[in-house]
JSON list of C-alpha atoms in Angstrom, two decimals:
[
{"chain": "A", "resi": 1, "resn": "MET", "atom": "CA", "xyz": [-25.47, 5.14, -62.78]},
{"chain": "A", "resi": 2, "resn": "GLU", "atom": "CA", "xyz": [-25.09, 3.15, -59.57]},
{"chain": "A", "resi": 3, "resn": "HIS", "atom": "CA", "xyz": [-25.51, -0.08, -61.49]},
{"chain": "A", "resi": 4, "resn": "GLU", "atom": "CA", "xyz": [-22.64, 0.84, -63.82]},
{"chain": "A", "resi": 5, "resn": "THR", "atom": "CA", "xyz": [-20.38, 1.73, -60.88]},
{"chain": "A", "resi": 6, "resn": "LEU", "atom": "CA", "xyz": [-21.17, -1.58, -59.23]},
{"chain": "A", "resi": 7, "resn": "GLN", "atom": "CA", "xyz": [-20.45, -3.44, -62.46]},
{"chain": "A", "resi": 8, "resn": "GLN", "atom": "CA", "xyz": [-17.11, -1.63, -62.89]},
{"chain": "A", "resi": 9, "resn": "THR", "atom": "CA", "xyz": [-16.16, -2.31, -59.28]},
{"chain": "A", "resi": 10, "resn": "ARG", "atom": "CA", "xyz": [-17.07, -5.96, -59.62]},
{"chain": "A", "resi": 11, "resn": "ALA", "atom": "CA", "xyz": [-15.03, -6.26, -62.84]},
{"chain": "A", "resi": 12, "resn": "ALA", "atom": "CA", "xyz": [-12.03, -4.61, -61.12]},
{"chain": "A", "resi": 13, "resn": "LEU", "atom": "CA", "xyz": [-12.34, -6.98, -58.15]},
{"chain": "A", "resi": 14, "resn": "ASP", "atom": "CA", "xyz": [-12.58, -9.98, -60.48]},
{"chain": "A", "resi": 15, "resn": "SER", "atom": "CA", "xyz": [-9.46, -8.93, -62.37]},
{"chain": "A", "resi": 16, "resn": "ALA", "atom": "CA", "xyz": [-7.61, -8.33, -59.07]},
{"chain": "A", "resi": 17, "resn": "ALA", "atom": "CA", "xyz": [-8.65, -11.75, -57.79]},
{"chain": "A", "resi": 18, "resn": "ALA", "atom": "CA", "xyz": [-7.43, -13.35, -61.03]},
{"chain": "A", "resi": 19, "resn": "ALA", "atom": "CA", "xyz": [-4.09, -11.55, -60.72]},
{"chain": "A", "resi": 20, "resn": "VAL", "atom": "CA", "xyz": [-3.68, -12.68, -57.10]},
{"chain": "A", "resi": 21, "resn": "SER", "atom": "CA", "xyz": [-4.58, -16.23, -58.05]},
{"chain": "A", "resi": 22, "resn": "ALA", "atom": "CA", "xyz": [-2.05, -16.22, -60.89]},
{"chain": "A", "resi": 23, "resn": "ALA", "atom": "CA", "xyz": [0.67, -14.81, -58.62]},
{"chain": "A", "resi": 24, "resn": "ARG", "atom": "CA", "xyz": [-0.09, -17.42, -55.99]},
{"chain": "A", "resi": 25, "resn": "GLN", "atom": "CA", "xyz": [0.13, -20.19, -58.56]},
{"chain": "A", "resi": 26, "resn": "ASN", "atom": "CA", "xyz": [3.49, -18.84, -59.75]},
{"chain": "A", "resi": 27, "resn": "VAL", "atom": "CA", "xyz": [4.83, -18.77, -56.20]},
{"chain": "A", "resi": 28, "resn": "GLU", "atom": "CA", "xyz": [3.67, -22.32, -55.56]},
{"chain": "A", "resi": 29, "resn": "THR", "atom": "CA", "xyz": [5.27, -23.50, -58.80]},
{"chain": "A", "resi": 30, "resn": "LEU", "atom": "CA", "xyz": [8.53, -21.73, -57.96]},
{"chain": "A", "resi": 31, "resn": "ALA", "atom": "CA", "xyz": [8.52, -23.17, -54.43]},
{"chain": "A", "resi": 32, "resn": "ALA", "atom": "CA", "xyz": [7.92, -26.65, -55.78]},
{"chain": "A", "resi": 33, "resn": "GLU", "atom": "CA", "xyz": [10.78, -26.33, -58.26]},
{"chain": "A", "resi": 34, "resn": "ARG", "atom": "CA", "xyz": [13.32, -24.80, -55.88]},
{"chain": "A", "resi": 35, "resn": "GLY", "atom": "CA", "xyz": [11.75, -25.55, -52.51]},
{"chain": "A", "resi": 36, "resn": "GLY", "atom": "CA", "xyz": [14.92, -26.78, -50.83]},
{"chain": "A", "resi": 37, "resn": "GLU", "atom": "CA", "xyz": [16.96, -23.86, -52.08]},
{"chain": "A", "resi": 38, "resn": "LEU", "atom": "CA", "xyz": [14.38, -21.30, -50.99]},
{"chain": "A", "resi": 39, "resn": "LEU", "atom": "CA", "xyz": [14.00, -22.84, -47.56]},
{"chain": "A", "resi": 40, "resn": "ALA", "atom": "CA", "xyz": [17.75, -22.89, -47.07]},
{"chain": "A", "resi": 41, "resn": "GLN", "atom": "CA", "xyz": [17.98, -19.23, -48.07]},
{"chain": "A", "resi": 42, "resn": "ALA", "atom": "CA", "xyz": [14.97, -18.19, -46.00]},
{"chain": "A", "resi": 43, "resn": "ALA", "atom": "CA", "xyz": [16.15, -19.92, -42.81]},
{"chain": "A", "resi": 44, "resn": "VAL", "atom": "CA", "xyz": [17.55, -17.55, -40.20]},
{"chain": "A", "resi": 45, "resn": "ASN", "atom": "CA", "xyz": [20.21, -18.62, -37.76]},
{"chain": "A", "resi": 46, "resn": "PRO", "atom": "CA", "xyz": [18.53, -18.97, -34.33]},
{"chain": "A", "resi": 47, "resn": "PHE", "atom": "CA", "xyz": [21.33, -16.99, -32.67]},
{"chain": "A", "resi": 48, "resn": "VAL", "atom": "CA", "xyz": [20.72, -14.05, -35.00]},
{"chain": "A", "resi": 49, "resn": "PHE", "atom": "CA", "xyz": [16.97, -14.30, -34.39]},
{"chain": "A", "resi": 50, "resn": "HIS", "atom": "CA", "xyz": [17.41, -14.26, -30.61]},
{"chain": "A", "resi": 51, "resn": "LEU", "atom": "CA", "xyz": [19.97, -11.46, -30.79]},
{"chain": "A", "resi": 52, "resn": "ALA", "atom": "CA", "xyz": [17.57, -9.38, -32.86]},
{"chain": "A", "resi": 53, "resn": "ILE", "atom": "CA", "xyz": [14.82, -9.88, -30.28]},
{"chain": "A", "resi": 54, "resn": "PHE", "atom": "CA", "xyz": [17.23, -8.95, -27.50]},
{"chain": "A", "resi": 55, "resn": "VAL", "atom": "CA", "xyz": [18.29, -5.74, -29.26]},
{"chain": "A", "resi": 56, "resn": "MET", "atom": "CA", "xyz": [14.68, -4.78, -29.98]},
{"chain": "A", "resi": 57, "resn": "ALA", "atom": "CA", "xyz": [13.79, -5.41, -26.31]},
{"chain": "A", "resi": 58, "resn": "ILE", "atom": "CA", "xyz": [16.60, -3.07, -25.27]},
{"chain": "A", "resi": 59, "resn": "PHE", "atom": "CA", "xyz": [15.26, -0.27, -27.47]},
{"chain": "A", "resi": 60, "resn": "VAL", "atom": "CA", "xyz": [11.65, -0.82, -26.40]},
{"chain": "A", "resi": 61, "resn": "GLY", "atom": "CA", "xyz": [12.63, -0.87, -22.72]},
{"chain": "A", "resi": 62, "resn": "TYR", "atom": "CA", "xyz": [14.73, 2.27, -23.10]},
{"chain": "A", "resi": 63, "resn": "TYR", "atom": "CA", "xyz": [11.97, 4.24, -24.79]},
{"chain": "A", "resi": 64, "resn": "VAL", "atom": "CA", "xyz": [9.26, 2.95, -22.44]},
{"chain": "A", "resi": 65, "resn": "VAL", "atom": "CA", "xyz": [11.21, 3.87, -19.31]},
{"chain": "A", "resi": 66, "resn": "TRP", "atom": "CA", "xyz": [12.26, 7.30, -20.58]},
{"chain": "A", "resi": 67, "resn": "SER", "atom": "CA", "xyz": [8.77, 8.13, -21.83]},
{"chain": "A", "resi": 68, "resn": "VAL", "atom": "CA", "xyz": [7.22, 7.66, -18.40]},
{"chain": "A", "resi": 69, "resn": "THR", "atom": "CA", "xyz": [6.85, 10.74, -16.25]},
{"chain": "A", "resi": 70, "resn": "PRO", "atom": "CA", "xyz": [9.11, 10.76, -13.17]},
{"chain": "A", "resi": 71, "resn": "ALA", "atom": "CA", "xyz": [6.13, 10.46, -10.85]},
{"chain": "A", "resi": 72, "resn": "LEU", "atom": "CA", "xyz": [5.29, 7.08, -12.35]},
{"chain": "A", "resi": 73, "resn": "HIS", "atom": "CA", "xyz": [8.80, 5.61, -12.20]},
{"chain": "A", "resi": 74, "resn": "THR", "atom": "CA", "xyz": [8.25, 4.02, -8.80]},
{"chain": "A", "resi": 75, "resn": "PRO", "atom": "CA", "xyz": [5.11, 2.09, -9.79]},
{"chain": "A", "resi": 76, "resn": "LEU", "atom": "CA", "xyz": [6.77, 1.14, -13.08]},
{"chain": "A", "resi": 77, "resn": "MET", "atom": "CA", "xyz": [9.82, -0.25, -11.29]},
{"chain": "A", "resi": 78, "resn": "SER", "atom": "CA", "xyz": [7.55, -2.12, -8.91]},
{"chain": "A", "resi": 79, "resn": "VAL", "atom": "CA", "xyz": [5.77, -3.76, -11.81]},
{"chain": "A", "resi": 80, "resn": "THR", "atom": "CA", "xyz": [9.03, -4.64, -13.53]},
{"chain": "A", "resi": 81, "resn": "ASN", "atom": "CA", "xyz": [10.19, -6.27, -10.31]},
{"chain": "A", "resi": 82, "resn": "ALA", "atom": "CA", "xyz": [7.06, -8.38, -10.34]},
{"chain": "A", "resi": 83, "resn": "ILE", "atom": "CA", "xyz": [7.64, -9.25, -13.98]},
{"chain": "A", "resi": 84, "resn": "SER", "atom": "CA", "xyz": [11.19, -10.29, -13.20]},
{"chain": "A", "resi": 85, "resn": "SER", "atom": "CA", "xyz": [9.74, -13.07, -11.08]},
{"chain": "A", "resi": 86, "resn": "VAL", "atom": "CA", "xyz": [9.59, -14.93, -14.39]},
{"chain": "A", "resi": 87, "resn": "ILE", "atom": "CA", "xyz": [13.35, -15.23, -14.03]},
{"chain": "A", "resi": 88, "resn": "ILE", "atom": "CA", "xyz": [12.79, -17.16, -10.83]},
{"chain": "A", "resi": 89, "resn": "VAL", "atom": "CA", "xyz": [10.55, -19.60, -12.66]},
{"chain": "A", "resi": 90, "resn": "GLY", "atom": "CA", "xyz": [13.22, -20.10, -15.32]},
{"chain": "A", "resi": 91, "resn": "ALA", "atom": "CA", "xyz": [15.93, -20.55, -12.71]},
{"chain": "A", "resi": 92, "resn": "LEU", "atom": "CA", "xyz": [13.83, -23.08, -10.80]},
{"chain": "A", "resi": 93, "resn": "LEU", "atom": "CA", "xyz": [13.22, -25.01, -14.01]},
{"chain": "A", "resi": 94, "resn": "THR", "atom": "CA", "xyz": [16.94, -24.93, -14.80]},
{"chain": "A", "resi": 95, "resn": "VAL", "atom": "CA", "xyz": [17.84, -26.21, -11.35]},
{"chain": "A", "resi": 96, "resn": "GLY", "atom": "CA", "xyz": [15.15, -28.90, -11.43]},
{"chain": "A", "resi": 97, "resn": "ILE", "atom": "CA", "xyz": [15.60, -30.19, -14.98]},
{"chain": "A", "resi": 98, "resn": "SER", "atom": "CA", "xyz": [19.35, -29.92, -15.49]},
{"chain": "A", "resi": 99, "resn": "SER", "atom": "CA", "xyz": [21.47, -33.01, -15.26]},
{"chain": "A", "resi": 100, "resn": "SER", "atom": "CA", "xyz": [24.86, -31.34, -15.11]},
{"chain": "A", "resi": 101, "resn": "GLY", "atom": "CA", "xyz": [26.36, -29.66, -12.07]},
{"chain": "A", "resi": 102, "resn": "LEU", "atom": "CA", "xyz": [27.34, -26.53, -14.01]},
{"chain": "A", "resi": 103, "resn": "ALA", "atom": "CA", "xyz": [23.78, -25.83, -15.15]},
{"chain": "A", "resi": 104, "resn": "THR", "atom": "CA", "xyz": [22.51, -26.42, -11.64]},
{"chain": "A", "resi": 105, "resn": "THR", "atom": "CA", "xyz": [25.09, -24.00, -10.25]},
{"chain": "A", "resi": 106, "resn": "PHE", "atom": "CA", "xyz": [24.20, -21.30, -12.78]},
{"chain": "A", "resi": 107, "resn": "GLY", "atom": "CA", "xyz": [20.50, -21.88, -12.13]},
{"chain": "A", "resi": 108, "resn": "PHE", "atom": "CA", "xyz": [21.05, -21.47, -8.40]},
{"chain": "A", "resi": 109, "resn": "VAL", "atom": "CA", "xyz": [23.10, -18.30, -8.89]},
{"chain": "A", "resi": 110, "resn": "GLY", "atom": "CA", "xyz": [20.37, -16.94, -11.18]},
{"chain": "A", "resi": 111, "resn": "LEU", "atom": "CA", "xyz": [17.76, -17.80, -8.58]},
{"chain": "A", "resi": 112, "resn": "VAL", "atom": "CA", "xyz": [19.64, -15.98, -5.82]},
{"chain": "A", "resi": 113, "resn": "LEU", "atom": "CA", "xyz": [20.33, -12.88, -7.96]},
{"chain": "A", "resi": 114, "resn": "ALA", "atom": "CA", "xyz": [16.73, -12.67, -9.17]},
{"chain": "A", "resi": 115, "resn": "SER", "atom": "CA", "xyz": [15.51, -12.97, -5.58]},
{"chain": "A", "resi": 116, "resn": "VAL", "atom": "CA", "xyz": [17.81, -10.16, -4.46]},
{"chain": "A", "resi": 117, "resn": "ASN", "atom": "CA", "xyz": [16.60, -8.03, -7.38]},
{"chain": "A", "resi": 118, "resn": "ILE", "atom": "CA", "xyz": [12.93, -8.62, -6.65]},
{"chain": "A", "resi": 119, "resn": "PHE", "atom": "CA", "xyz": [12.99, -8.19, -2.89]},
{"chain": "A", "resi": 120, "resn": "GLY", "atom": "CA", "xyz": [15.44, -5.29, -3.02]},
{"chain": "A", "resi": 121, "resn": "GLY", "atom": "CA", "xyz": [13.26, -3.58, -5.62]},
{"chain": "A", "resi": 122, "resn": "PHE", "atom": "CA", "xyz": [10.19, -3.92, -3.45]},
{"chain": "A", "resi": 123, "resn": "LEU", "atom": "CA", "xyz": [12.06, -2.55, -0.43]},
{"chain": "A", "resi": 124, "resn": "VAL", "atom": "CA", "xyz": [13.30, 0.45, -2.41]},
{"chain": "A", "resi": 125, "resn": "THR", "atom": "CA", "xyz": [9.81, 1.05, -3.79]},
{"chain": "A", "resi": 126, "resn": "GLN", "atom": "CA", "xyz": [8.32, 0.91, -0.31]},
{"chain": "A", "resi": 127, "resn": "ARG", "atom": "CA", "xyz": [10.90, 3.36, 0.99]},
{"chain": "A", "resi": 128, "resn": "MET", "atom": "CA", "xyz": [10.30, 5.75, -1.90]},
{"chain": "A", "resi": 129, "resn": "LEU", "atom": "CA", "xyz": [6.54, 5.64, -1.41]},
{"chain": "A", "resi": 130, "resn": "ALA", "atom": "CA", "xyz": [7.05, 6.37, 2.28]},
{"chain": "A", "resi": 131, "resn": "MET", "atom": "CA", "xyz": [8.86, 9.56, 1.29]},
{"chain": "A", "resi": 132, "resn": "TYR", "atom": "CA", "xyz": [5.66, 10.90, -0.34]},
{"chain": "A", "resi": 133, "resn": "LYS", "atom": "CA", "xyz": [3.50, 10.39, 2.75]},
{"chain": "A", "resi": 134, "resn": "LYS", "atom": "CA", "xyz": [2.72, 13.41, 4.86]},
{"chain": "A", "resi": 135, "resn": "LYS", "atom": "CA", "xyz": [4.64, 13.48, 8.09]},
{"chain": "A", "resi": 136, "resn": "GLU", "atom": "CA", "xyz": [2.69, 13.71, 11.32]},
{"chain": "A", "resi": 137, "resn": "LYS", "atom": "CA", "xyz": [3.68, 16.59, 13.55]}
]
């Protein structure tokens, strides 16, 4: 009984493997025949790709922030301020690598705004945490 079940399972797996192999061979043949056409059709404009990532990040951020209980908003904002320090790294790279004056100016403005965001966020977080401390009488 068990031997028959094993034989049937093995035969089914063999037929599935043969079907997958045949499908793979067909795809490779099709790609070889019309490779350039398929690649041109499959290519996504980089702007559309980046825009899609930006839109998905907006939705993820919205649902993450609104799913957090109000008591955890302060630590969450503190962490996001720390994460935004990545912007400072990007701005420093832009200022250091750029060869045009416009890119340097935008990099400097980005650096200043990110610094204000980070340090202001930490000050607000500190003030909010101080509100939860018990007052001495």
